[in-house]
C-alpha cells in the first residue's frame, strides 16, 4: 500500500496541491491507510467497531488510491500474463486489441480505474462495445482490470480479465446460475450479504433478512410511517422552494430516501435521523468541503447505540404484534459475526437510500423534460387521492397507479441506479457469445460483470427510441412490478431488463424501494409541478447519449446520479464529477380541480 501511494503521487501529481506539500499528502494518506487496515483487522479478530469506513477513508485520502501508477502495474501485468489471467483477451473482443506494448496495457488498466473513479465506467464500456464488438451494445467484451478480493490486511490485488456480459440471453442465464460474488466489495463491505463470496453464508444471511422486506406482512404495516414522512417532506419542499428558489432535487431526494430508510425500515428516532442525515450522505458521496474526519463511522456508532437501546421495541411480522423497525430487528437477531453486521449496516445505509434517491431524481428529471407525461401522471395522482375520500392510502391502494408504475419502470430502464449491474465469479466453466455470435468457453473462476447500462439502452432490443423516456413502450408483463398486489414480491425482470439484478441474487430491498418511491412521488406530484432550473434548462430537448461524456450524463459510483453542472471535485488524478440537479418547483393551486 505504501509503495502504491508514493508512486501514484509522483506520477500523477507532479505538482503538489496548493495548500499541502506532496509529502504531506502522501504521509497523511499512508497514516489513514494503515489505520483503516488495522481497524478492519481488529473488527474481524475481536469485534471492535472500526473508527472509520471505506467512504471516510476515501474522502480522507481524497480518492488518491483509486488510480494505480503505471510502474506499479507492470509487475502485476507480468504476473497475470504468467498465470493466464489475460488469455480471454485472445478470444473475446475488447480494448486490449489495440494495446501492444506493456506501457499501452498499463495505460488501459489506468483508463479503467479512472473511469470507475470518475463515475464513467459504464459509458466507457458502451463506447468500447461499439468500437471493438461486432454486435453493437449486445457485444460481450474482455477487459483486463486491477481487481481486489478480501479486506483489511488480507486484501489481494491482481490484474485479471473481467468479461463484460451484455448479450441479454447470456446475462440472464449467467446471473441466475452463478450467484457467487467476485469479491471486490469485500474491501468496503466485509462479509455482508451483498459482498460475501461464500454462497452458504450468503443464503443464510439472505434467509434471515428477508422477513423485513415481505410486502404484505411487513412493508404494508410500516407504510403509515412512510406515508407520514412523505407528507411532511412535501411541506419541507414548499419552504425550500419559497420565492421561486431553485432546489437541488438530487440532494432533496437523497435526504428523503435516507429519512424513509431510517424512520420506517430501521425504526430510528427522528432527531437521530435529522442529526446524521446530511453529513452521512456527504461522506458517501465524497463531497468536498464537508469532510469532518470519520463522520460516517461516527454516525454508524450512534445508530448502533440507538438499535441497542430500543432492542425491546423492535418487531417483525413473526413477533405477532404491530411491526416496528423490521430491518433493525433482523439485523439485531441475525447472530452475524461482527464483520458481517458492520458490513450489512454500512451497505443498507448506502444502498438503501442512494439507489431509491437517484431513481426518484431521474424520474423527476424526465417528467420535467416531458411535461405532457407529467400532467398525465398528476391527473392519475389526483384521481387516486379523490378515490381515497380523505383517508390515507394503504399498501394495497398502491396497485391503482398504472401510469406511475410505467414511469418508474421506464426510469429504472433508462437510468438504472445500479448501472453496473452485478459482479460475479463463474462457479463452473460456462460460455458466452463471442464476436461472431459463436460460443466462447470461459473457465471456472472467470470474473464477469453483467452490466445494466448498455443492455437497458440497446436499440436492437428496445427499438430506435431506446435513449428516449417513453413510459408507453411495449414492456413485457414480467418487467412491470405488481406493487400492492399479492404478486408484489416478484422481481421485475427479463433477459433485457434487470434493474434489481436477476433472481435469485437480486435486490433484497426492492419491495421497500417500490413502496417508498410511490409514496413520496404521490405526495410531491399532488402538490407541485417540476421544471428544470438553469443551467439544466438547456437539457429540455437535448438527446442524451449512452457513450458521449462531453454532454450531460449520469455519474456512476456504485450508484448513478445526475452530473452536477455547477460544481466538481478535484483530485490527484484529475477532476472528480459530483452529483446534483436544480429544479424550479411550482405549487399546484388547485390540484384535481376543474
Ligand atoms: C430503486 C432502488 C434500488 C435499486 C435499483 C437496487 C438495485 C440493486 C441491485 C442491482 C442489486 C444487485 C447488486 C449486486 O449484485 O452487486 C441490489 C442488491 C441489494 N440491494 Fe438493492 N436496489 C434498490 C434499493 C434497495 C434498498 C431500498 C435496499 C435496502 C433497504 C436495498 C438493499 C439491497 C441488498 C441488501 C442487496 C444485496 C442482495 C444480495 O446480494 O442477496 N436495495 N440492489
Coordinates of C-alpha atoms and ligand atoms in Angstrom, one line a residue:
X1 CA 0.0 0.0 0.0
X2 CA 2.8 2.4 1.0
X3 CA 4.6 2.0 -2.3
X4 CA 1.4 2.4 -4.3
X5 CA 0.5 5.7 -2.7
X6 CA 4.0 7.1 -3.2
X7 CA 4.3 6.1 -6.8
X8 CA 0.8 7.3 -7.7
X9 CA 1.6 10.7 -6.3
X10 CA 4.9 11.0 -8.1
X11 CA 3.5 10.0 -11.5
X12 CA 0.1 11.5 -11.4
X13 CA 0.6 14.6 -9.3
X14 CA 3.9 16.2 -10.2
X15 CA 2.5 19.5 -8.8
X16 CA 1.5 19.3 -5.1
X17 CA -1.9 20.7 -4.2
X18 CA -1.8 24.4 -3.3
X19 CA -2.1 24.2 0.5
X20 CA -0.2 21.0 1.3
X21 CA 3.1 19.7 0.1
X22 CA 3.2 16.4 -1.8
X23 CA 5.0 14.7 1.1
X24 CA 2.3 15.8 3.5
X25 CA -0.5 14.4 1.3
X26 CA 1.3 11.1 0.9
X27 CA 2.2 10.8 4.5
X28 CA -1.4 11.6 5.7
X29 CA -2.8 9.1 3.2
X30 CA -0.4 6.4 4.4
X31 CA -1.3 7.0 8.0
X32 CA -5.0 6.8 7.1
X33 CA -4.5 3.6 5.1
X34 CA -2.6 2.0 7.9
X35 CA -5.3 2.9 10.5
X36 CA -8.1 1.8 8.3
X37 CA -6.5 -1.6 7.6
X38 CA -5.8 -2.1 11.3
X39 CA -9.3 -1.2 12.2
X40 CA -10.8 -3.8 9.8
X41 CA -8.4 -6.5 11.1
X42 CA -9.5 -5.7 14.7
X43 CA -13.1 -5.9 13.7
X44 CA -12.6 -9.4 12.3
X45 CA -10.4 -10.6 15.1
X46 CA -12.1 -9.0 18.2
X47 CA -15.4 -7.5 17.0
X48 CA -14.4 -3.9 17.8
X49 CA -16.3 -1.5 15.5
X50 CA -14.0 0.5 13.2
X51 CA -13.2 4.2 13.7
X52 CA -13.7 4.8 10.0
X53 CA -15.5 3.4 7.0
X54 CA -14.4 2.8 3.4
X55 CA -16.1 6.1 2.5
X56 CA -14.5 8.1 5.3
X57 CA -11.1 6.6 4.2
X58 CA -11.6 7.5 0.6
X59 CA -12.6 11.0 1.5
X60 CA -9.7 11.4 3.9
X61 CA -7.2 10.4 1.2
X62 CA -9.0 12.5 -1.5
X63 CA -9.7 9.3 -3.6
X64 CA -5.9 9.1 -4.2
X65 CA -5.8 5.3 -4.2
X66 CA -8.3 4.7 -6.9
X67 CA -5.8 5.0 -9.7
X68 CA -2.5 3.0 -9.6
X69 CA 0.7 4.3 -11.1
X70 CA 2.0 2.6 -14.3
X71 CA 5.2 1.4 -12.8
X72 CA 3.2 -0.5 -10.1
X73 CA 1.0 -2.0 -12.7
X74 CA 3.8 -3.5 -14.7
X75 CA 4.7 -6.3 -12.2
X76 CA 1.0 -7.1 -11.8
X77 CA 0.7 -7.4 -15.6
X78 CA 3.6 -9.7 -15.9
X79 CA 2.3 -11.9 -13.1
X80 CA -1.1 -12.0 -14.7
X81 CA 0.3 -13.0 -18.1
X82 CA 2.2 -15.9 -16.5
X83 CA -0.9 -17.1 -14.6
X84 CA -3.0 -17.0 -17.8
X85 CA -5.1 -14.1 -16.4
X86 CA -5.1 -12.3 -19.8
X87 CA -6.0 -15.3 -22.0
X88 CA -9.6 -14.3 -22.6
X89 CA -8.4 -11.2 -24.4
X90 CA -7.4 -13.5 -27.3
X91 CA -10.9 -15.0 -27.7
X92 CA -13.2 -12.0 -26.9
X93 CA -13.1 -8.5 -28.4
X94 CA -12.1 -5.5 -26.3
X95 CA -9.7 -2.6 -25.9
X96 CA -6.8 -5.0 -25.4
X97 CA -6.9 -5.5 -29.3
X98 CA -5.1 -2.1 -29.6
X99 CA -2.7 -2.4 -26.6
X100 CA 0.5 -3.9 -27.8
X101 CA 3.3 -2.5 -25.6
X102 CA 3.4 -3.0 -21.8
X103 CA 3.1 0.7 -21.4
X104 CA -0.1 0.8 -23.5
X105 CA -1.5 -2.1 -21.5
X106 CA -0.8 -0.4 -18.2
X107 CA -2.3 2.8 -19.7
X108 CA -5.5 0.8 -20.4
X109 CA -5.6 -0.5 -16.8
X110 CA -5.4 3.1 -15.6
X111 CA -8.1 4.2 -18.0
X112 CA -10.4 1.6 -16.5
X113 CA -9.6 2.7 -12.9
X114 CA -10.0 6.4 -13.8
X115 CA -13.4 5.7 -15.4
X116 CA -14.5 3.9 -12.2
X117 CA -13.2 6.8 -10.1
X118 CA -14.9 9.5 -12.3
X119 CA -18.1 7.5 -12.5
X120 CA -18.0 7.0 -16.2
X121 CA -17.2 3.3 -16.4
X122 CA -20.5 2.2 -18.0
X123 CA -20.2 4.8 -20.7
X124 CA -16.6 3.6 -21.3
X125 CA -17.9 0.0 -21.7
X126 CA -20.6 1.1 -24.1
X127 CA -18.1 3.0 -26.2
X128 CA -15.8 0.0 -26.3
X129 CA -18.7 -2.3 -27.3
X130 CA -19.4 -0.1 -30.3
X131 CA -15.7 0.2 -31.2
X132 CA -14.5 -3.3 -30.7
X133 CA -17.6 -5.6 -30.8
X134 CA -19.4 -6.7 -33.9
X135 CA -22.7 -6.9 -32.2
X136 CA -23.1 -3.3 -31.0
X137 CA -24.4 -2.9 -27.4
X138 CA -25.0 -6.7 -27.3
X139 CA -21.3 -7.4 -27.6
X140 CA -19.6 -9.3 -24.8
X141 CA -16.1 -7.9 -24.2
X142 CA -12.9 -8.9 -22.4
X143 CA -11.5 -6.1 -20.3
X144 CA -8.4 -6.6 -18.1
X145 CA -8.6 -4.7 -14.8
X146 CA -7.0 -4.3 -11.4
X147 CA -9.2 -6.3 -9.1
X148 CA -9.3 -6.8 -5.3
X149 CA -10.5 -9.6 -3.1
X150 CA -10.7 -9.7 0.7
X151 CA -10.5 -7.0 3.3
X152 CA -8.1 -5.4 5.8
X153 CA -4.5 -6.7 5.6
X154 CA -5.9 -9.9 3.8
X155 CA -6.7 -7.9 0.6
X156 CA -5.3 -9.4 -2.6
X157 CA -4.8 -7.1 -5.6
X158 CA -4.1 -8.5 -9.0
X159 CA -4.7 -7.9 -12.7
X160 CA -7.4 -10.2 -14.1
X161 CA -9.7 -10.2 -17.1
X162 CA -13.3 -9.3 -16.4
X163 CA -15.8 -10.4 -19.1
X164 CA -18.4 -7.8 -19.7
X165 CA -21.7 -9.6 -20.4
X166 CA -24.1 -7.6 -22.4
X167 CA -25.9 -10.2 -24.6
X168 CA -29.4 -10.4 -23.0
X169 CA -29.6 -14.2 -23.0
X170 CA -26.1 -14.7 -21.6
X171 CA -26.8 -12.0 -19.0
X172 CA -29.9 -13.7 -17.7
X173 CA -28.6 -17.2 -17.8
X174 CA -25.2 -16.5 -16.1
X175 CA -26.6 -14.3 -13.4
X176 CA -29.3 -16.8 -12.4
X177 CA -26.9 -19.7 -12.2
X178 CA -23.6 -18.2 -11.0
X179 CA -24.6 -16.5 -7.7
X180 CA -21.1 -16.2 -6.3
X181 CA -19.8 -12.7 -6.0
X182 CA -16.3 -11.8 -7.3
X183 CA -15.0 -10.4 -4.0
X184 CA -14.4 -6.7 -5.0
X185 CA -17.0 -5.3 -2.5
X186 CA -15.3 -7.1 0.5
X187 CA -12.8 -4.3 1.0
X188 CA -15.6 -1.9 1.8
X189 CA -18.5 -4.1 3.0
X190 CA -16.7 -7.1 4.5
X191 CA -18.7 -10.3 4.6
X192 CA -22.1 -8.6 4.2
X193 CA -25.0 -10.2 2.3
X194 CA -24.1 -8.3 -0.9
X195 CA -20.3 -8.9 -0.8
X196 CA -19.7 -12.4 0.7
X197 CA -18.1 -14.8 -1.7
X198 CA -19.3 -17.8 0.3
X199 CA -22.6 -18.9 -1.1
X200 CA -23.7 -20.8 2.0
X201 CA -23.1 -17.7 4.1
X202 CA -25.0 -15.6 1.6
X203 CA -28.0 -17.9 1.7
X204 CA -28.1 -17.9 5.5
X205 CA -27.9 -14.1 5.7
X206 CA -30.5 -13.6 3.0
X207 CA -32.9 -16.1 4.5
X208 CA -32.8 -14.2 7.8
X209 CA -33.0 -10.7 6.4
X210 CA -35.9 -11.4 4.0
X211 CA -38.7 -11.2 6.6
X212 CA -38.1 -7.4 7.0
X213 CA -39.0 -6.9 3.3
X214 CA -42.1 -9.1 2.9
X215 CA -44.6 -6.8 1.2
X216 CA -47.9 -7.7 2.7
X217 CA -46.9 -8.7 6.2
X218 CA -44.0 -6.3 6.9
X219 CA -44.0 -3.3 4.5
X220 CA -47.8 -2.8 4.5
X221 CA -47.5 -2.4 8.3
X222 CA -44.9 0.3 8.2
X223 CA -46.5 2.2 5.3
X224 CA -48.2 4.7 7.7
X225 CA -44.7 5.8 9.0
X226 CA -43.6 6.0 5.4
X227 CA -46.6 8.0 4.3
X228 CA -46.4 10.4 7.2
X229 CA -42.8 11.2 6.4
X230 CA -43.7 11.6 2.7
X231 CA -46.5 14.0 3.5
X232 CA -44.2 16.1 5.7
X233 CA -41.5 16.2 3.0
X234 CA -43.9 18.0 0.8
X235 CA -44.0 20.8 3.4
X236 CA -40.2 20.8 3.6
X237 CA -40.1 21.2 -0.2
X238 CA -42.6 24.0 -0.1
X239 CA -40.4 26.0 2.3
X240 CA -37.2 25.2 0.3
X241 CA -38.8 26.5 -2.9
X242 CA -40.3 29.7 -1.5
X243 CA -40.0 32.7 -3.8
X244 CA -39.0 30.5 -6.8
X245 CA -35.6 29.5 -5.3
X246 CA -34.2 26.6 -7.4
X247 CA -33.9 23.4 -5.3
X248 CA -31.3 20.7 -5.7
X249 CA -33.7 17.9 -6.1
X250 CA -31.0 15.3 -6.1
X251 CA -30.0 16.3 -2.6
X252 CA -33.6 16.6 -1.5
X253 CA -34.5 13.1 -2.8
X254 CA -31.4 11.5 -1.3
X255 CA -32.3 13.1 2.1
X256 CA -35.8 11.8 1.9
X257 CA -34.7 8.3 0.9
X258 CA -32.3 8.3 3.9
X259 CA -35.2 9.5 6.1
X260 CA -37.5 6.8 4.9
X261 CA -34.9 4.1 5.5
X262 CA -34.1 5.3 9.0
X263 CA -37.6 6.1 10.2
X264 CA -39.8 3.4 8.5
X265 CA -37.5 0.4 7.9
X266 CA -34.9 0.8 10.8
X267 CA -37.4 2.4 13.2
X268 CA -34.9 5.0 14.4
X269 CA -35.9 8.2 16.2
X270 CA -36.4 11.3 14.0
X271 CA -34.0 13.5 15.9
X272 CA -31.2 11.0 15.3
X273 CA -32.1 10.8 11.6
X274 CA -32.1 14.6 11.4
X275 CA -28.7 14.9 13.1
X276 CA -26.9 12.4 10.9
X277 CA -28.6 12.5 7.5
X278 CA -26.7 15.3 5.6
X279 CA -23.3 14.5 6.9
X280 CA -23.6 10.8 6.2
X281 CA -24.7 11.4 2.7
X282 CA -21.8 13.9 2.1
X283 CA -19.3 11.2 3.2
X284 CA -20.9 8.6 1.0
X285 CA -20.6 10.9 -2.0
X286 CA -17.1 12.2 -1.0
X287 CA -18.3 15.8 -1.4
X288 CA -15.5 18.3 -0.9
X289 CA -15.8 20.9 1.8
X290 CA -17.7 18.7 4.3
X291 CA -15.0 16.4 5.4
X292 CA -15.2 16.1 9.1
X293 CA -13.0 13.1 9.6
X294 CA -14.8 9.8 10.1
X295 CA -18.2 11.4 10.1
X296 CA -19.8 8.3 8.7
X297 CA -18.3 5.9 11.2
X298 CA -19.4 8.3 14.0
X299 CA -23.0 8.3 12.6
X300 CA -22.9 4.5 12.5
X301 CA -21.9 4.3 16.1
X302 CA -24.8 6.5 17.1
X303 CA -27.1 4.3 15.1
X304 CA -25.8 1.1 16.6
X305 CA -26.2 2.6 20.1
X306 CA -29.8 3.5 19.3
X307 CA -30.5 0.0 17.9
X308 CA -29.2 -1.4 21.2
X309 CA -31.4 1.0 23.3
X310 CA -34.6 0.2 21.5
X311 CA -34.0 -3.6 21.2
X312 CA -37.1 -4.4 23.1
X313 CA -39.4 -2.2 21.0
X314 CA -38.4 -3.6 17.6
X315 CA -40.7 -6.2 16.0
X316 CA -41.2 -8.3 12.9
X317 CA -44.3 -10.0 11.4
X318 CA -43.4 -13.1 13.3
X319 CA -43.3 -11.2 16.6
X320 CA -47.1 -11.3 16.5
X321 CA -47.7 -7.6 17.2
X322 CA -47.6 -4.4 15.0
X323 CA -44.3 -4.3 13.1
X324 CA -41.7 -1.6 14.1
X325 CA -38.3 -1.1 12.6
X326 CA -38.3 -4.6 11.0
X327 CA -34.8 -4.2 9.4
X328 CA -33.2 -3.3 12.7
X329 CA -34.9 -6.3 14.3
X330 CA -33.5 -8.7 11.7
X331 CA -30.1 -7.1 12.0
X332 CA -30.1 -7.4 15.8
X333 CA -31.3 -11.0 15.8
X334 CA -29.2 -12.4 12.9
X335 CA -26.4 -13.5 15.2
X336 CA -23.9 -12.4 12.5
X337 CA -20.2 -12.2 13.0
X338 CA -19.3 -8.5 13.8
X339 CA -17.8 -8.0 10.3
X340 CA -21.0 -9.1 8.6
X341 CA -23.2 -7.0 11.0
X342 CA -21.0 -3.9 10.3
X343 CA -20.9 -4.6 6.5
X344 CA -24.7 -5.1 6.4
X345 CA -25.4 -1.9 8.3
X346 CA -23.0 0.1 6.1
X347 CA -24.5 -1.5 3.0
X348 CA -28.0 -0.7 4.0
X349 CA -27.3 2.9 4.9
X350 CA -25.7 3.4 1.5
X351 CA -27.7 1.1 -1.0
X352 CA -30.9 1.5 1.0
X353 CA -31.1 5.2 0.1
X354 CA -28.8 6.1 -2.7
X355 CA -30.5 3.8 -5.3
X356 CA -34.0 5.0 -4.5
X357 CA -33.0 8.6 -4.1
X358 CA -31.4 8.7 -7.6
X359 CA -34.3 6.8 -9.2
X360 CA -36.7 9.5 -7.9
X361 CA -34.4 12.3 -9.2
X362 CA -34.2 10.7 -12.6
X363 CA -37.9 10.3 -12.7
X364 CA -38.4 14.0 -11.9
X365 CA -35.8 14.9 -14.5
X366 CA -37.7 13.0 -17.2
X367 CA -41.1 14.3 -16.1
X368 CA -39.7 17.9 -16.3
X369 CA -38.4 17.2 -19.8
X370 CA -41.8 15.6 -20.8
X371 CA -44.4 18.0 -19.4
X372 CA -47.3 16.2 -21.1
X373 CA -46.4 13.0 -19.3
X374 CA -46.0 14.9 -16.1
X375 CA -49.6 16.3 -16.4
X376 CA -50.9 12.8 -17.2
X377 CA -49.3 11.3 -14.1
X378 CA -50.6 14.3 -12.0
X379 CA -54.1 13.5 -13.3
X380 CA -53.7 9.9 -12.2
X381 CA -52.4 11.0 -8.8
X382 CA -55.4 13.4 -8.3
X383 CA -57.8 10.6 -9.2
X384 CA -56.0 8.4 -6.8
X385 CA -56.5 10.8 -3.8
X386 CA -60.0 11.6 -4.9
X387 CA -60.8 7.8 -4.7
X388 CA -59.5 7.7 -1.1
X389 CA -62.1 10.2 0.1
X390 CA -59.8 11.9 2.6
X391 CA -58.3 8.8 4.2
X392 CA -54.6 8.0 4.0
X393 CA -53.7 5.3 1.4
X394 CA -52.7 1.8 2.5
X395 CA -50.3 -0.6 0.7
X396 CA -52.9 -2.3 -1.4
X397 CA -54.1 1.1 -2.7
X398 CA -50.7 1.5 -4.5
X399 CA -51.9 -1.1 -7.1
X400 CA -54.1 1.6 -8.7
X401 CA -51.4 3.7 -10.3
X402 CA -50.8 2.1 -13.8
X403 CA -49.1 5.2 -15.4
X404 CA -46.8 5.9 -12.4
X405 CA -45.9 2.1 -12.5
X406 CA -44.9 2.5 -16.1
X407 CA -43.0 5.8 -15.5
X408 CA -41.0 4.1 -12.6
X409 CA -40.3 1.0 -14.8
X410 CA -39.1 3.3 -17.7
X411 CA -36.9 5.3 -15.3
X412 CA -35.3 2.0 -14.0
X413 CA -34.6 1.1 -17.6
X414 CA -33.2 4.4 -18.9
X415 CA -31.4 5.5 -15.7
X416 CA -30.7 2.3 -13.8
X417 CA -29.4 3.4 -10.4
X418 CA -27.2 0.3 -10.3
X419 CA -25.9 0.8 -13.8
X420 CA -23.0 -1.6 -13.2
X421 CA -25.5 -4.5 -12.6
X422 CA -23.6 -7.2 -10.8
X423 CA -20.1 -8.7 -10.5
X424 CA -19.8 -12.5 -10.3
X425 CA -17.3 -15.3 -10.4
X426 CA -18.1 -18.4 -12.5
X427 CA -18.8 -21.3 -10.2
X428 CA -18.0 -23.8 -13.1
X429 CA -16.9 -23.5 -16.7
X430 CA -19.6 -21.8 -19.0
X431 CA -19.8 -19.9 -22.3
X432 CA -20.8 -16.5 -23.7
X433 CA -21.3 -15.4 -27.3
X434 CA -18.1 -14.3 -29.0
X435 CA -17.6 -11.6 -31.6
X436 CA -19.3 -13.6 -34.4
X437 CA -22.0 -14.9 -32.1
X438 CA -20.4 -18.3 -31.6
X439 CA -20.0 -19.7 -28.1
X440 CA -16.7 -18.9 -26.4
X441 CA -15.5 -21.1 -23.5
X442 CA -15.0 -19.4 -20.1
X443 CA -13.1 -21.3 -17.4
X444 CA -14.3 -21.8 -13.8
X445 CA -13.4 -18.7 -11.8
X446 CA -13.8 -16.2 -14.6
X447 CA -14.8 -12.8 -13.4
X448 CA -17.9 -11.5 -15.1
X449 CA -19.7 -8.2 -15.0
X450 CA -23.4 -8.3 -16.1
X451 CA -23.8 -4.6 -16.9
X452 CA -27.3 -3.0 -16.9
X453 CA -26.4 0.3 -18.7
X454 CA -25.8 -0.9 -22.2
X455 CA -28.4 -3.7 -22.2
X456 CA -31.1 -1.3 -20.9
X457 CA -30.3 1.2 -23.7
X458 CA -29.6 -1.2 -26.6
X459 CA -31.7 -0.1 -29.6
X460 CA -31.6 -3.6 -31.1
X461 CA -33.7 -4.9 -28.2
X462 CA -35.7 -1.8 -27.2
X463 CA -36.1 -0.1 -30.6
X464 CA -34.8 3.1 -32.1
X465 CA -36.2 5.2 -29.2
X466 CA -34.1 3.3 -26.7
X467 CA -32.5 6.6 -25.5
X468 CA -35.9 8.3 -25.0
X469 CA -38.1 8.3 -22.0
X470 CA -41.3 6.5 -23.2
X471 CA -43.4 5.0 -20.4
X472 CA -45.9 3.8 -23.0
X473 CA -43.4 1.4 -24.6
X474 CA -44.2 -2.2 -25.0
X475 CA -42.9 -3.7 -21.7
X476 CA -43.2 -7.4 -21.2
X477 CA -45.5 -8.4 -18.4
X478 CA -42.6 -9.7 -16.3
X479 CA -40.9 -6.2 -16.4
X480 CA -43.5 -4.2 -14.6
X481 CA -43.7 -4.6 -10.7
X482 CA -47.0 -5.5 -9.0
X483 CA -46.8 -3.2 -6.0
X484 CA -49.8 -3.5 -3.6
X485 CA -50.8 -6.9 -5.1
X486 CA -50.3 -10.4 -3.9
X487 CA -47.6 -10.7 -6.6
X488 CA -45.7 -7.8 -5.1
X489 CA -42.7 -9.8 -4.1
X490 CA -41.9 -10.9 -7.7
X491 CA -38.8 -9.4 -9.1
X492 CA -39.4 -7.3 -12.2
X493 CA -37.0 -8.7 -14.8
X494 CA -36.4 -10.2 -18.2
X495 CA -33.2 -11.0 -20.2
X496 CA -33.1 -7.4 -21.5
X497 CA -34.1 -5.7 -18.1
X498 CA -32.7 -6.3 -14.6
X499 CA -32.7 -3.0 -12.6
X500 CA -32.6 -5.1 -9.4
X501 CA -30.4 -7.9 -10.9
X502 CA -31.8 -11.2 -11.9
X503 CA -33.2 -13.6 -9.2
X504 CA -32.1 -15.3 -7.0
X505 CA -29.3 -12.9 -6.0
X506 CA -31.4 -9.9 -6.7
X507 CA -32.0 -6.8 -4.7
X508 CA -33.3 -7.6 -1.2
X509 CA -34.7 -4.1 -0.6
X510 CA -36.6 -3.7 -3.9
X511 CA -40.1 -4.0 -2.4
X512 CA -39.4 -1.3 0.1
X513 CA -37.9 0.9 -2.7
X514 CA -41.0 0.4 -4.8
X515 CA -43.3 1.4 -1.9
X516 CA -41.4 4.5 -0.9
X517 CA -40.9 5.6 -4.5
X518 CA -44.7 5.7 -4.9
X519 CA -45.5 7.2 -1.5
X520 CA -43.0 10.1 -2.0
X521 CA -43.9 10.7 -5.6
X522 CA -47.7 10.7 -4.8
X523 CA -47.2 13.4 -2.2
X524 CA -44.9 15.6 -4.4
X525 CA -46.8 15.3 -7.7
X526 CA -50.1 16.0 -5.8
X527 CA -48.8 19.4 -4.6
X528 CA -46.1 20.5 -7.2
X529 CA -45.1 20.8 -10.8
X530 CA -41.4 20.4 -11.7
X531 CA -39.3 22.1 -14.3
X532 CA -35.5 22.4 -14.9
X533 CA -33.7 25.4 -13.4
X534 CA -30.7 27.0 -15.1
X535 CA -28.2 25.6 -16.3
X536 CA -30.2 22.3 -16.5
X537 CA -32.9 24.0 -18.6
X538 CA -30.6 23.7 -21.6
X539 CA -31.4 20.0 -21.5
X540 CA -35.1 20.3 -22.4
X541 CA -34.8 19.0 -25.9
X542 CA -31.3 17.6 -25.9
X543 CA -30.7 13.9 -26.7
X544 CA -28.8 12.1 -24.0
X545 CA -26.1 9.7 -25.2
X546 CA -25.2 6.3 -23.9
X547 CA -21.5 6.9 -24.5
X548 CA -20.7 10.6 -25.0
X549 CA -19.3 12.2 -21.9
X550 CA -18.9 15.6 -23.4
X551 CA -22.7 16.1 -23.0
X552 CA -24.8 15.8 -19.8
X553 CA -24.6 12.3 -18.3
X554 CA -25.0 10.2 -15.2
X555 CA -22.2 9.8 -12.7
X556 CA -21.8 6.2 -11.6
X557 CA -20.0 5.5 -8.4
X558 CA -21.7 2.2 -7.3
X559 CA -25.0 4.1 -8.0
X560 CA -25.7 6.5 -10.8
X561 CA -26.9 10.1 -10.1
X562 CA -27.1 13.2 -12.3
X563 CA -24.0 15.2 -13.2
X564 CA -23.7 18.4 -11.2
X565 CA -23.3 21.1 -13.8
X566 CA -22.1 23.7 -11.4
X567 CA -19.7 22.0 -9.0
X568 CA -16.9 19.4 -9.4
X569 CA -14.2 18.0 -7.2
X570 CA -10.6 17.8 -7.9
X571 CA -8.2 15.0 -7.1
X572 CA -4.6 14.0 -7.7
X573 CA -5.6 12.0 -10.8
X574 CA -7.9 14.7 -12.3
X575 CA -11.4 16.2 -12.0
X576 CA -14.0 14.3 -10.0
X577 CA -17.6 15.0 -11.1
X578 CA -20.2 15.5 -8.4
X579 CA -23.9 14.8 -8.2
X580 CA -26.7 17.5 -8.3
X581 CA -29.8 18.6 -10.2
X582 CA -31.5 22.0 -9.8
X583 CA -35.2 22.3 -10.4
X584 CA -37.9 25.0 -10.2
X585 CA -40.8 23.9 -8.1
X586 CA -44.3 25.4 -8.7
X587 CA -47.1 24.9 -6.2
X588 CA -50.2 23.5 -7.8
X589 CA -53.0 25.8 -6.7
X590 CA -56.0 23.6 -7.4
X591 CA -54.9 20.0 -7.9
X592 CA -57.6 17.9 -9.4
X593 CA -59.9 20.9 -9.7
X594 CA -61.8 21.9 -12.8
Ligands
LIG1 C1 -34.6 1.7 -6.8 C2 -33.9 1.2 -5.8 C3 -32.9 0.1 -5.9 C4 -32.3 -0.5 -6.9 C5 -32.4 -0.1 -8.4 C6 -31.5 -1.6 -6.4 C7 -30.7 -2.4 -7.2 C8 -29.9 -3.5 -6.7 C9 -29.1 -4.3 -7.5 C10 -28.9 -4.2 -9.0 C11 -28.5 -5.2 -6.6 C12 -27.5 -6.3 -7.0 C13 -26.1 -5.7 -6.8 C14 -25.0 -6.6 -7.0 O1 -25.2 -7.8 -7.3 O2 -23.9 -6.2 -6.8 C15 -29.0 -4.9 -5.3 C16 -28.7 -5.7 -4.2 C17 -29.1 -5.4 -2.9 N1 -29.9 -4.3 -2.6 FE1 -30.8 -3.0 -3.8 N2 -31.6 -1.6 -5.1 C18 -32.5 -0.6 -4.7 C19 -32.9 -0.4 -3.4 C20 -32.5 -1.0 -2.3 C21 -33.0 -0.7 -0.9 C22 -34.0 0.4 -0.6 C23 -32.4 -1.6 -0.1 C24 -32.5 -1.8 1.4 C25 -33.2 -1.1 2.2 C26 -31.5 -2.5 -0.9 C27 -30.8 -3.5 -0.4 C28 -30.0 -4.4 -1.2 C29 -29.3 -5.5 -0.7 C30 -29.2 -6.0 0.8 C31 -28.7 -6.2 -1.8 C32 -27.9 -7.4 -1.7 C33 -28.7 -8.7 -2.0 C34 -28.0 -10.0 -2.1 O3 -26.8 -10.0 -2.5 O4 -28.6 -11.0 -1.8 N3 -31.7 -2.1 -2.2 N4 -29.9 -3.9 -5.4

